[in-house]
Coordinates of N, CA and C in Angstrom, one line a residue:
Chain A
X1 N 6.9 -1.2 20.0 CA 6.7 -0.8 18.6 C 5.6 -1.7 18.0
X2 N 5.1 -1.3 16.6 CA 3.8 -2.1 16.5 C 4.7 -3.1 15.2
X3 N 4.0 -4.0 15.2 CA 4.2 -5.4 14.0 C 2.6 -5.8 13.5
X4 N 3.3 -6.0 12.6 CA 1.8 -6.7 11.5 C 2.6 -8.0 11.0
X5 N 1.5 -9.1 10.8 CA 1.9 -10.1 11.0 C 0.8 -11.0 9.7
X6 N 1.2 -11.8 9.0 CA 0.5 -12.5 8.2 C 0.5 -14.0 7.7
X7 N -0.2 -14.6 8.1 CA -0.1 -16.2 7.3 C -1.2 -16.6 7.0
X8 N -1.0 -17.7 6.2 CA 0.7 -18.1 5.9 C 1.6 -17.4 5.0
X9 N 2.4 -17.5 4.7 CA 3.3 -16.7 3.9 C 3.3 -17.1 2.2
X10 N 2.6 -18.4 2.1 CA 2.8 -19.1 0.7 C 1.7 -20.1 1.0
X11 N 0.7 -20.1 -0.2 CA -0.8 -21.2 -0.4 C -0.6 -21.5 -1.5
X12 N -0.7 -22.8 -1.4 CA -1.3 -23.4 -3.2 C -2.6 -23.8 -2.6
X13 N -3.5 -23.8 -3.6 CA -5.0 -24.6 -3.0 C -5.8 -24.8 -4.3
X14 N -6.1 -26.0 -4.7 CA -7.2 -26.1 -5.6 C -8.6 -25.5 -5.6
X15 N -8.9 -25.2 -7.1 CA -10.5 -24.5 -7.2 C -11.3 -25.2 -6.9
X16 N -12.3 -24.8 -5.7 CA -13.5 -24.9 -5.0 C -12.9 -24.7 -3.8
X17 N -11.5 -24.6 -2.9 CA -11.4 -25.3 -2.0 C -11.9 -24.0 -1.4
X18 N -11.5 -23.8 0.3 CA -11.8 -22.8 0.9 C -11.0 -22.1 1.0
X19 N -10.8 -20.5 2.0 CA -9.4 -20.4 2.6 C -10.2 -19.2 3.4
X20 N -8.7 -19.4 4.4 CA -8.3 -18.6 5.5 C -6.9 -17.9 5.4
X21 N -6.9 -16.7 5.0 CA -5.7 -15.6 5.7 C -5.7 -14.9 6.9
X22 N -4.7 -14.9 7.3 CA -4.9 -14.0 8.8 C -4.2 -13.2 8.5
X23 N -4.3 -12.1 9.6 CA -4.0 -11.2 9.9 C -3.8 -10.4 10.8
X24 N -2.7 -10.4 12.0 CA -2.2 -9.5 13.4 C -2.0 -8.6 13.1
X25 N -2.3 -7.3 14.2 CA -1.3 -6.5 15.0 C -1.0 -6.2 16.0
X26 N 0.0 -6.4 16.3 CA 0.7 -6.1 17.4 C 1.1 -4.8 18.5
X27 N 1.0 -4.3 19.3 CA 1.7 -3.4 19.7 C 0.4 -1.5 19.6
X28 N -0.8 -2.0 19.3 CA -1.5 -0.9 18.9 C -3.1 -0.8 19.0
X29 N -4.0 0.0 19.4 CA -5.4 -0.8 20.0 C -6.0 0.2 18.8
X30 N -7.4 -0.6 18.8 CA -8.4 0.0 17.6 C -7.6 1.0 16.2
X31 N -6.6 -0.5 15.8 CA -6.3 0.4 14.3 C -7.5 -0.2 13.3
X32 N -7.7 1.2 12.2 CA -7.8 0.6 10.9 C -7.1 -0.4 10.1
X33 N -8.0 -1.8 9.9 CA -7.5 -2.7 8.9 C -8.1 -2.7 7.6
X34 N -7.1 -3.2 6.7 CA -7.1 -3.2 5.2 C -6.7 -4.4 5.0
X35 N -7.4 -5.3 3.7 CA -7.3 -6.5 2.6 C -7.1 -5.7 1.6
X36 N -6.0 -6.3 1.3 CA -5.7 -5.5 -0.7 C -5.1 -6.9 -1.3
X37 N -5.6 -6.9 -2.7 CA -4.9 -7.9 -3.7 C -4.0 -7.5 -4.4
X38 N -2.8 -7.8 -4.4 CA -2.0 -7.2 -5.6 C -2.0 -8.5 -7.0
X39 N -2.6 -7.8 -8.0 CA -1.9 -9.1 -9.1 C -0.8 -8.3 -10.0
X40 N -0.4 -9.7 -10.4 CA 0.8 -9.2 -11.2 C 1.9 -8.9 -10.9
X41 N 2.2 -9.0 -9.5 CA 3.3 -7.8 -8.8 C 3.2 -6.1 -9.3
X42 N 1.6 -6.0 -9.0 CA 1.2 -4.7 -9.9 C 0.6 -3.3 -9.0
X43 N -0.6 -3.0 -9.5 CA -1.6 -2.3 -8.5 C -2.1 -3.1 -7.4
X44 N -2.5 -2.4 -6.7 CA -3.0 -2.3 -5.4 C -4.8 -2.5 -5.3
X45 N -5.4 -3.5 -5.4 CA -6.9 -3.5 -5.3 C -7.1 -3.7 -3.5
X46 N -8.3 -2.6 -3.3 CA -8.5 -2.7 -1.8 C -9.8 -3.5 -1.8
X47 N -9.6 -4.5 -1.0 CA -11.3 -5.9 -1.1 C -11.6 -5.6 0.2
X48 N -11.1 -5.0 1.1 CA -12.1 -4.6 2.8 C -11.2 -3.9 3.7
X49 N -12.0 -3.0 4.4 CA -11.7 -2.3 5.3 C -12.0 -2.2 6.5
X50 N -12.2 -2.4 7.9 CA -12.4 -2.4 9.4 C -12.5 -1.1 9.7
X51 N -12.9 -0.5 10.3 CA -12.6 0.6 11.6 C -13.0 -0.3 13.1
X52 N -13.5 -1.2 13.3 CA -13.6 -2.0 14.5 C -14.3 -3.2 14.3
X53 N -14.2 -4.1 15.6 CA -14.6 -5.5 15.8 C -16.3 -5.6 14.8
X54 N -16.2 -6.4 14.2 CA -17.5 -6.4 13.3 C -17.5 -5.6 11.9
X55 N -17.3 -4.8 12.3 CA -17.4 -3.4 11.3 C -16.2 -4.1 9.5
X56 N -17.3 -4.6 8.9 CA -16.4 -4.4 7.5 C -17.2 -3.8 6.6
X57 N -16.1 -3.2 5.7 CA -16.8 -2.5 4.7 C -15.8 -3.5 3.2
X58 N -17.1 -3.5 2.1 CA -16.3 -3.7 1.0 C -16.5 -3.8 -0.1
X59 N -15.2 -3.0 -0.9 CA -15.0 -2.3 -1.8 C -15.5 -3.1 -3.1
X60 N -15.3 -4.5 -3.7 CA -15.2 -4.7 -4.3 C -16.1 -6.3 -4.5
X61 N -17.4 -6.3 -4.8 CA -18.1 -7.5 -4.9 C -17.3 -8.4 -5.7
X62 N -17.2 -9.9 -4.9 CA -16.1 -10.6 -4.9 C -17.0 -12.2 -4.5
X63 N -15.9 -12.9 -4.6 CA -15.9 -14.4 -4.2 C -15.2 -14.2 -2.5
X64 N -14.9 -13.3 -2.1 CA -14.3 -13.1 -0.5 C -15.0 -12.7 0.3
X65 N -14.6 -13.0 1.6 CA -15.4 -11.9 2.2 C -14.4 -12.0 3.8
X66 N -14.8 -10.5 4.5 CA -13.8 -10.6 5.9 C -14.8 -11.0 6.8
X67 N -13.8 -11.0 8.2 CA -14.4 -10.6 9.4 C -13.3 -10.1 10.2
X68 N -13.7 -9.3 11.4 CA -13.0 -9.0 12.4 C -13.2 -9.4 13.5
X69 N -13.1 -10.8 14.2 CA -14.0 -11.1 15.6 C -13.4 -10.6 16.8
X70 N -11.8 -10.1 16.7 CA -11.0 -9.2 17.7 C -10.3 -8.0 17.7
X71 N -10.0 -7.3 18.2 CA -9.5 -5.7 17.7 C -8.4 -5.7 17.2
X72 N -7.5 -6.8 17.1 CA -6.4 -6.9 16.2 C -6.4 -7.7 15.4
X73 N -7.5 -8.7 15.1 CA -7.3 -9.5 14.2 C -8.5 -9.7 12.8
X74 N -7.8 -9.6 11.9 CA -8.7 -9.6 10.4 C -8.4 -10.6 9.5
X75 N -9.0 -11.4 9.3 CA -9.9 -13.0 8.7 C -10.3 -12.6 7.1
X76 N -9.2 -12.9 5.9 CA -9.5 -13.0 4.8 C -10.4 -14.5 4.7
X77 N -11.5 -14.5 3.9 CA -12.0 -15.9 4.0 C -12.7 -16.2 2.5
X78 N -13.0 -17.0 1.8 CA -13.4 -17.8 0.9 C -14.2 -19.0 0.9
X79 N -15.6 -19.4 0.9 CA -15.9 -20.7 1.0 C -15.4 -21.6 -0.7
X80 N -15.5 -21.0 -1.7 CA -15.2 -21.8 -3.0 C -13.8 -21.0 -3.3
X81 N -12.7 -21.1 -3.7 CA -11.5 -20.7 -4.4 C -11.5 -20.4 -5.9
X82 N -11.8 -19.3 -6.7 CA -11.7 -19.3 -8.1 C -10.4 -19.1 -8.9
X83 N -10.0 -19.7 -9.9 CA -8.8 -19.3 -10.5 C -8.6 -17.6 -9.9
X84 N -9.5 -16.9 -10.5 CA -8.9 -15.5 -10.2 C -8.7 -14.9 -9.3
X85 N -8.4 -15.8 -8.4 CA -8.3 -15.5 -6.5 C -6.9 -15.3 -6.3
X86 N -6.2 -16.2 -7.6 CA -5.1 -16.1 -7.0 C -4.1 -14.8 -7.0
X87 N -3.3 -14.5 -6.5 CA -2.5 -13.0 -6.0 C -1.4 -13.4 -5.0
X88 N -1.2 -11.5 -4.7 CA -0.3 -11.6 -3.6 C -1.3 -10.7 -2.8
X89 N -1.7 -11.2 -1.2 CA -2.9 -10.8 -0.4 C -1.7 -9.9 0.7
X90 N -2.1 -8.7 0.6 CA -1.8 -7.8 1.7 C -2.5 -7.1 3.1
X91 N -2.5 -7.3 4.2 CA -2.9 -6.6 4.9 C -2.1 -5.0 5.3
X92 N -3.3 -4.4 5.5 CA -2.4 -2.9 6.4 C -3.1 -2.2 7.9
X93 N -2.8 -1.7 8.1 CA -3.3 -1.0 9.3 C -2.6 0.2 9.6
X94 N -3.8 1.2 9.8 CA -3.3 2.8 10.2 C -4.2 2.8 11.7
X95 N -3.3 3.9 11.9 CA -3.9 4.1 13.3 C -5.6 4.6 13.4
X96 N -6.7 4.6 14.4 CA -7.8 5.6 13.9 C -7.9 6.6 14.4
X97 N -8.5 7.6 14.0 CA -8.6 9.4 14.4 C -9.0 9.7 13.1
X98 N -8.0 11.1 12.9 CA -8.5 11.7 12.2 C -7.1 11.9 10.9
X99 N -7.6 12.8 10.1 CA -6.4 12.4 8.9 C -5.2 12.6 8.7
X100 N -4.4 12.8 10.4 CA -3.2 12.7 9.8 C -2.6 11.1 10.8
X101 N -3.2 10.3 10.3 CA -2.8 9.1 10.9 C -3.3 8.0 9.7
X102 N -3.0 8.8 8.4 CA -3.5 7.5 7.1 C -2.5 6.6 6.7
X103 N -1.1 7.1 7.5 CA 0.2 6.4 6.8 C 0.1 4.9 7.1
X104 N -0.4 4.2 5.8 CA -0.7 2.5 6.1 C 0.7 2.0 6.2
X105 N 0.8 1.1 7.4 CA 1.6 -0.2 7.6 C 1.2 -1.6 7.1
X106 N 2.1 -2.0 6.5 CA 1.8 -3.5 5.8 C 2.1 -4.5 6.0
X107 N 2.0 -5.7 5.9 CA 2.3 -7.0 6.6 C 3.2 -7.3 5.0
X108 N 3.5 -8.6 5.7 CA 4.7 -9.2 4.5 C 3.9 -9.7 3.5
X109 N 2.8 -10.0 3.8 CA 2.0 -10.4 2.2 C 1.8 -11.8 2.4
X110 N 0.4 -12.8 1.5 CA 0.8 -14.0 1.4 C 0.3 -14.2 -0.2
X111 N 0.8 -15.2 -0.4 CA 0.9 -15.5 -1.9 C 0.4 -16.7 -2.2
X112 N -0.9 -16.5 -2.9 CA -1.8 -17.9 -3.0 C -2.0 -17.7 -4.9
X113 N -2.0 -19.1 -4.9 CA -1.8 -19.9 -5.9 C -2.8 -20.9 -5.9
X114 N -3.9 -20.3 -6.9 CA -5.3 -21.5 -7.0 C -5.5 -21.9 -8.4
X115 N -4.9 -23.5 -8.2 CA -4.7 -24.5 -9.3 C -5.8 -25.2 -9.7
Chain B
X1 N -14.4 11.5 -7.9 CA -13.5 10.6 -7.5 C -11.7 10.8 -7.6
X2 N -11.3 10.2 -6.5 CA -9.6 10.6 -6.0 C -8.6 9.8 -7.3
X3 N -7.8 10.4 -7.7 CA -7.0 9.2 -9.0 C -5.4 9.1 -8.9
X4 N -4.5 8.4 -9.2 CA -3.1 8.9 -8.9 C -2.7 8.1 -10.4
X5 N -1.8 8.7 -11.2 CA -0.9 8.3 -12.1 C 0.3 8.4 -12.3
X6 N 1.1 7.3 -12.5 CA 2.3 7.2 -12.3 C 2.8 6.6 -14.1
X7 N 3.4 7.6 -14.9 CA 2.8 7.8 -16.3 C 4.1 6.7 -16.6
X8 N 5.1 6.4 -15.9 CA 6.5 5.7 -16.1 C 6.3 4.0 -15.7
X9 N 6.0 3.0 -16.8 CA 5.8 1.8 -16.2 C 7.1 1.3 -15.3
X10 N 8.7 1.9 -16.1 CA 9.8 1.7 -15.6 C 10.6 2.5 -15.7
X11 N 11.4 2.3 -14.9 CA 12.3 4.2 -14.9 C 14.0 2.9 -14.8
X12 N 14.8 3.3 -15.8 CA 16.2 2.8 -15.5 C 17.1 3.9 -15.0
X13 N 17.9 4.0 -14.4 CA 18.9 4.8 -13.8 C 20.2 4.6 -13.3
X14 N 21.3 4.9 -13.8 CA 22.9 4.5 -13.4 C 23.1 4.6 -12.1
X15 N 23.8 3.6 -11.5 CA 24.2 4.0 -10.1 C 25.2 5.5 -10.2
X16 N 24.8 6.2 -9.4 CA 25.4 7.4 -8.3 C 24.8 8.8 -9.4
X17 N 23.4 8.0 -10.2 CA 23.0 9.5 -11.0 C 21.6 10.0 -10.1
X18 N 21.3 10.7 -10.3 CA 20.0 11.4 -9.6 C 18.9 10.8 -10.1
X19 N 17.8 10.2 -9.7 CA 16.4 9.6 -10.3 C 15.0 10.7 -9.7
X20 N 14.1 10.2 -10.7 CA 12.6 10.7 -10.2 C 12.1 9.9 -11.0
X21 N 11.3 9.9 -9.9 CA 10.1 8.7 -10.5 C 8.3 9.5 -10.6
X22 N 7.8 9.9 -11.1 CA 6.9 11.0 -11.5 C 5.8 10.3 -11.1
X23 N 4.9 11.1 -10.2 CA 3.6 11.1 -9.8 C 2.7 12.5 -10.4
X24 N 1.6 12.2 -10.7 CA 0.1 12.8 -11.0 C -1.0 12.4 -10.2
X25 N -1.4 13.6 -9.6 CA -3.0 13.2 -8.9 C -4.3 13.9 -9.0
X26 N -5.1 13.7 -8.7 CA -6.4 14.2 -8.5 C -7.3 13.8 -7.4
X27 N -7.9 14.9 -6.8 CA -8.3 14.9 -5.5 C -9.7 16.1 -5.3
X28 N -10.5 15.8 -4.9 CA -11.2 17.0 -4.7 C -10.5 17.6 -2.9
X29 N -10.3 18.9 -2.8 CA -10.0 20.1 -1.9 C -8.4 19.3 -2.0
X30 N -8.1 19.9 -0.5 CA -6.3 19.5 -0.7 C -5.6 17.9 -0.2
X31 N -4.7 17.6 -0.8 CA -4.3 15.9 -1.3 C -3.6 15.6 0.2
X32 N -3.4 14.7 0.9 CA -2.6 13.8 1.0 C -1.8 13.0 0.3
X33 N -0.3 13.3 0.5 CA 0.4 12.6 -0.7 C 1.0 11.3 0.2
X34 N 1.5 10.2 -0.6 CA 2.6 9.1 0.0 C 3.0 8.7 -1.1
X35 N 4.5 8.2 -0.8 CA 5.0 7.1 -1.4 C 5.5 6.3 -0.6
X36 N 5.0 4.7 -1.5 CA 5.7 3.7 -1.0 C 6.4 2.6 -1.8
X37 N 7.3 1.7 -1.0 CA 8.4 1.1 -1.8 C 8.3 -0.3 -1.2
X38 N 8.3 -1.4 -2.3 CA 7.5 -2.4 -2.0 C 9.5 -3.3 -3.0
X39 N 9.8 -4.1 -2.2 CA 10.7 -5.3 -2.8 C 10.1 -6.1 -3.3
X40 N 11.1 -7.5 -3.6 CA 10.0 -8.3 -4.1 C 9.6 -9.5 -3.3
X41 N 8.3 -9.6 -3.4 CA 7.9 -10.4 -2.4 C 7.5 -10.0 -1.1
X42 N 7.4 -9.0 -0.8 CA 7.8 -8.1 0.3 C 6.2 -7.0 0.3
X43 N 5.7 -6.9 1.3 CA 4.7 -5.9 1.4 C 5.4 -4.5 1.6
X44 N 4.3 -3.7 1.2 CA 5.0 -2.4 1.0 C 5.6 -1.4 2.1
X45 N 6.4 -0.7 2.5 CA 6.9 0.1 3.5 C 7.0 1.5 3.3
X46 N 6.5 2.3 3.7 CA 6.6 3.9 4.1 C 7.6 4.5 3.4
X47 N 7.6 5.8 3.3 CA 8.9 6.4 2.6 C 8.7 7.4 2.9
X48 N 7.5 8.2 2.8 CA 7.1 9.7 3.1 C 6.0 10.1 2.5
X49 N 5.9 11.4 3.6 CA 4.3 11.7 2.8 C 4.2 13.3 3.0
X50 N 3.5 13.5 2.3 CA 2.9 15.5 2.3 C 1.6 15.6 3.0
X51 N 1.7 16.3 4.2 CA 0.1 17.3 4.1 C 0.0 18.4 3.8
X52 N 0.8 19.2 4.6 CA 0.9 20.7 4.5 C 2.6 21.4 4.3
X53 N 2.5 22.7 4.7 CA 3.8 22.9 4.8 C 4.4 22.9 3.5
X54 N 6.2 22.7 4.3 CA 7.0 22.7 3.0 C 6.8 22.0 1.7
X55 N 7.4 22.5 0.3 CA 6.7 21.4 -0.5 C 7.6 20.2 -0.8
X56 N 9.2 20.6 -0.3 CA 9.8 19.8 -0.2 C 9.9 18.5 0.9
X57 N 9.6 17.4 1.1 CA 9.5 16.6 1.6 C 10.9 15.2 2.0
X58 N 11.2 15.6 3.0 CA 12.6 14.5 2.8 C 11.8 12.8 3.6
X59 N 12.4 11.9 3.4 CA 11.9 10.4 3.8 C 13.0 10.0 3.9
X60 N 12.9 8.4 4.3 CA 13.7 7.1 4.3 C 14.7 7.2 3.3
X61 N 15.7 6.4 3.1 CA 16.8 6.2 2.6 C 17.7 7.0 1.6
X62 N 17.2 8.3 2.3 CA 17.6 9.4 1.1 C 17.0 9.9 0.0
X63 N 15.2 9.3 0.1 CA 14.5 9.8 -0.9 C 13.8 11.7 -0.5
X64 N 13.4 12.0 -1.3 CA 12.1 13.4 -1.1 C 11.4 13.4 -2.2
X65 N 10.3 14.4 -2.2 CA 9.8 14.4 -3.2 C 9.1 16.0 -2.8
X66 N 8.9 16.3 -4.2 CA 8.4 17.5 -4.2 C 6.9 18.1 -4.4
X67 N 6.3 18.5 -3.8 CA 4.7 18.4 -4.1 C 4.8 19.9 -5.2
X68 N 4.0 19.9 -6.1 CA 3.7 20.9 -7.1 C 2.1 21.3 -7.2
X69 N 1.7 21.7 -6.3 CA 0.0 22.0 -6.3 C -0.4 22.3 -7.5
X70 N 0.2 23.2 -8.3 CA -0.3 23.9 -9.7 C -0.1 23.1 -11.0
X71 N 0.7 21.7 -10.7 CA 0.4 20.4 -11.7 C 0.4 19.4 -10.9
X72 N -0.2 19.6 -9.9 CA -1.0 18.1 -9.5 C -0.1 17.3 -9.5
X73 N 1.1 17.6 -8.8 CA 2.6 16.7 -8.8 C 2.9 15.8 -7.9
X74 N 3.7 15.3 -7.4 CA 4.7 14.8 -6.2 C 5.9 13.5 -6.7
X75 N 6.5 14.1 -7.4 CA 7.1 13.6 -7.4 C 8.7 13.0 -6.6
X76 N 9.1 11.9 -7.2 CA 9.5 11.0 -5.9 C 11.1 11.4 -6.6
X77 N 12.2 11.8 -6.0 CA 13.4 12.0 -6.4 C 14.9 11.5 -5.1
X78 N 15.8 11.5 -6.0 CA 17.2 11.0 -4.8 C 18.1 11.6 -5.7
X79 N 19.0 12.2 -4.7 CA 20.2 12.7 -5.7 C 21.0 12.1 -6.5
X80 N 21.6 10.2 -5.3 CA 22.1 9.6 -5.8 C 21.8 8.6 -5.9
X81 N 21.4 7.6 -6.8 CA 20.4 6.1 -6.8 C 21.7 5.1 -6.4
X82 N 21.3 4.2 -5.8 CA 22.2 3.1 -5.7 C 21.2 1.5 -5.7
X83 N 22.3 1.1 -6.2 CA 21.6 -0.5 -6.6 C 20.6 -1.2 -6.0
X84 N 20.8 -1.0 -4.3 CA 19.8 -1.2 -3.5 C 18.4 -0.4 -3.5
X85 N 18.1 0.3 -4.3 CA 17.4 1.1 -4.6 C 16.2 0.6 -5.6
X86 N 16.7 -0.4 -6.2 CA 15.9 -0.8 -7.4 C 15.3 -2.2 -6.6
X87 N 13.2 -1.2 -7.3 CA 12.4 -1.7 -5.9 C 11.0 -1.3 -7.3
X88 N 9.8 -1.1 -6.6 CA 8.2 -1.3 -7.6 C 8.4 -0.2 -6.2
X89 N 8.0 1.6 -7.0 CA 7.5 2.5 -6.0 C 6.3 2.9 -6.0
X90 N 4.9 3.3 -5.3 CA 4.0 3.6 -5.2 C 3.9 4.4 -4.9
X91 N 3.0 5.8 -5.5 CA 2.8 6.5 -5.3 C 0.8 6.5 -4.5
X92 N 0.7 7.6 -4.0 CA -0.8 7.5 -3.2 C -1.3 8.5 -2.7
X93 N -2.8 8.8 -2.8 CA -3.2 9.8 -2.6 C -4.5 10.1 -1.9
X94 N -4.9 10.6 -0.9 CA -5.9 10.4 0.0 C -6.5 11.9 0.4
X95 N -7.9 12.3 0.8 CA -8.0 13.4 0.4 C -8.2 14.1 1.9
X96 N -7.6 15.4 2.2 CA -7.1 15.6 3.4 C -9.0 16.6 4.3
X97 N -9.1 15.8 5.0 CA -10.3 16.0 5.6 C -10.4 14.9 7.2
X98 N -11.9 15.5 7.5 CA -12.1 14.7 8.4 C -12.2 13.3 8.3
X99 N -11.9 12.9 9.5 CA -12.4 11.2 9.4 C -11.8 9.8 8.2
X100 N -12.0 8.8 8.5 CA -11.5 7.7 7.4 C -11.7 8.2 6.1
X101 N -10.5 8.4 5.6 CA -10.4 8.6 4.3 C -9.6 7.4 3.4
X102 N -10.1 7.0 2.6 CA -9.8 6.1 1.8 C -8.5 6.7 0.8
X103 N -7.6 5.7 1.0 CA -6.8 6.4 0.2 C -6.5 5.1 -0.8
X104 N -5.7 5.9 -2.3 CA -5.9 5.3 -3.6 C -4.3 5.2 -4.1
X105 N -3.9 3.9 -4.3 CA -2.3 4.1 -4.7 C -2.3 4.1 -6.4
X106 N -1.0 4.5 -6.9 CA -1.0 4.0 -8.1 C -0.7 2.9 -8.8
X107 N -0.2 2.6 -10.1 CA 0.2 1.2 -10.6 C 1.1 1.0 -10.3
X108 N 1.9 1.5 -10.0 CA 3.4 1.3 -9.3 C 4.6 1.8 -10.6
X109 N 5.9 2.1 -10.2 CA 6.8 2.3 -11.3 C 7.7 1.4 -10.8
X110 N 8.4 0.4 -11.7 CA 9.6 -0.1 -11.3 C 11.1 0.4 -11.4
X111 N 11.6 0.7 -10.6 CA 13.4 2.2 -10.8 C 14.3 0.7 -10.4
X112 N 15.0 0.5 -11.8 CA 16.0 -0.3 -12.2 C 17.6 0.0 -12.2
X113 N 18.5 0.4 -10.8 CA 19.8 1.5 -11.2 C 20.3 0.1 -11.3
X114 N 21.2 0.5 -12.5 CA 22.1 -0.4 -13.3 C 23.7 0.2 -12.3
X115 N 24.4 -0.9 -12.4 CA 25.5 -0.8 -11.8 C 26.4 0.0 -12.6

């Protein structure tokens, strides 16, 4: 069966610093990946998308940015940390084809906190 | 552009009464529907979804929902709510065609069954 996988689970990090989120899956070859921010314990903002190694797309001009350097793995990243960075960071992954494979799987989330 | 509204910031409901949690969308041609159900702290998990076919839709833990084409509906219902129930549900909408389609969730509703 497939797993999605995320850390760390909990960040505090001071403004300027950098960061790194990851992001696995397990169990499933060339899925679509997804970065979303949730604030507030609220909506859903989508900040990047994959369909393969290299391949990002993104939605939302930002202080972030991804990468994908392996077919299962997706790299939230930051060189400066802004107050408004902070959230709860979601990954997802659907399978790729065609549209009846959009049902996104989610990771447990991580929750960064920029003081 | 694709839109979903979920018009109920909070929905309260007695344990063992029947709930709906109300979705609105817009889509150019025909919708992809989902909901999902997100704990706290917790990334979000599947529940069910519509493409075609029936418009009744059964899912996970006893929920369905009903798609209404002629008011742009789908909403999320259970006969009988129970305490474990009370969760932030997402509703979401993606537009049914070829290839990567971006799909768009809502603000979320919070369903509160009181004991």
């Amino acid at each position: 069966s497939q797993t999605i996988h995320q850390w760390p689970a909990t960040l505090v990090q001071p403004v300027g610093s950098p960061l790194s989120l990851e992001c696995t899956v397990e169990g499933t070859s060339n899925p679509n990946l997804y970065w979303y921010r949730q604030a507030a314990g609220r909506g859903l903002q989508l900040l990047f998308y994959s369909v393969g190694i290299g391949q990002i797309s993104s939605e939302v001009p930002q202080n972030l940015s991804a990468s994908r350097p392996q077919d299962r793995q997706f790299i939230l990243s930051s060189k400066k940390l802004l107050l408004s960075d902070s959230g709860f960071y979601l990954c997802a992954w659907t399978t790729s084809g065609g549209p009846y494979t959009d049902t996104q799987y989610f990771g447990p989330g991580t929750r960064l906190t920029v003081l | 552009a694709q839109s979903v509204a979920q018009p109920e910031d909070q929905v309260n409901v007695a344990e063992g009464n029947p709930l709906t949690v109300k979705c609105t969308y817009s889509v150019s041609g025909n919708p992809y529907l989902f909901w999902y159900v997100q704990y706290p702290n917790r990334g979000l998990q599947f529940l069910l979804k519509y493409i075609t076919g029936d418009n009744l839709v059964k899912g996970s833990y006893g929920f369905e929902a009903e798609f209404n084409k002629s008011q742009t509906s789908f909403h999320l219902k259970k006969p009988s709510a129970l305490v474990s129930d009370s969760a932030l549900y997402f509703c979401a909408v993606s537009p049914l065609s070829g290839g990567y389609q971006k799909v768009t969730f809502g603000t979320g509703t919070k369903l509160q069954v009181i004991p």
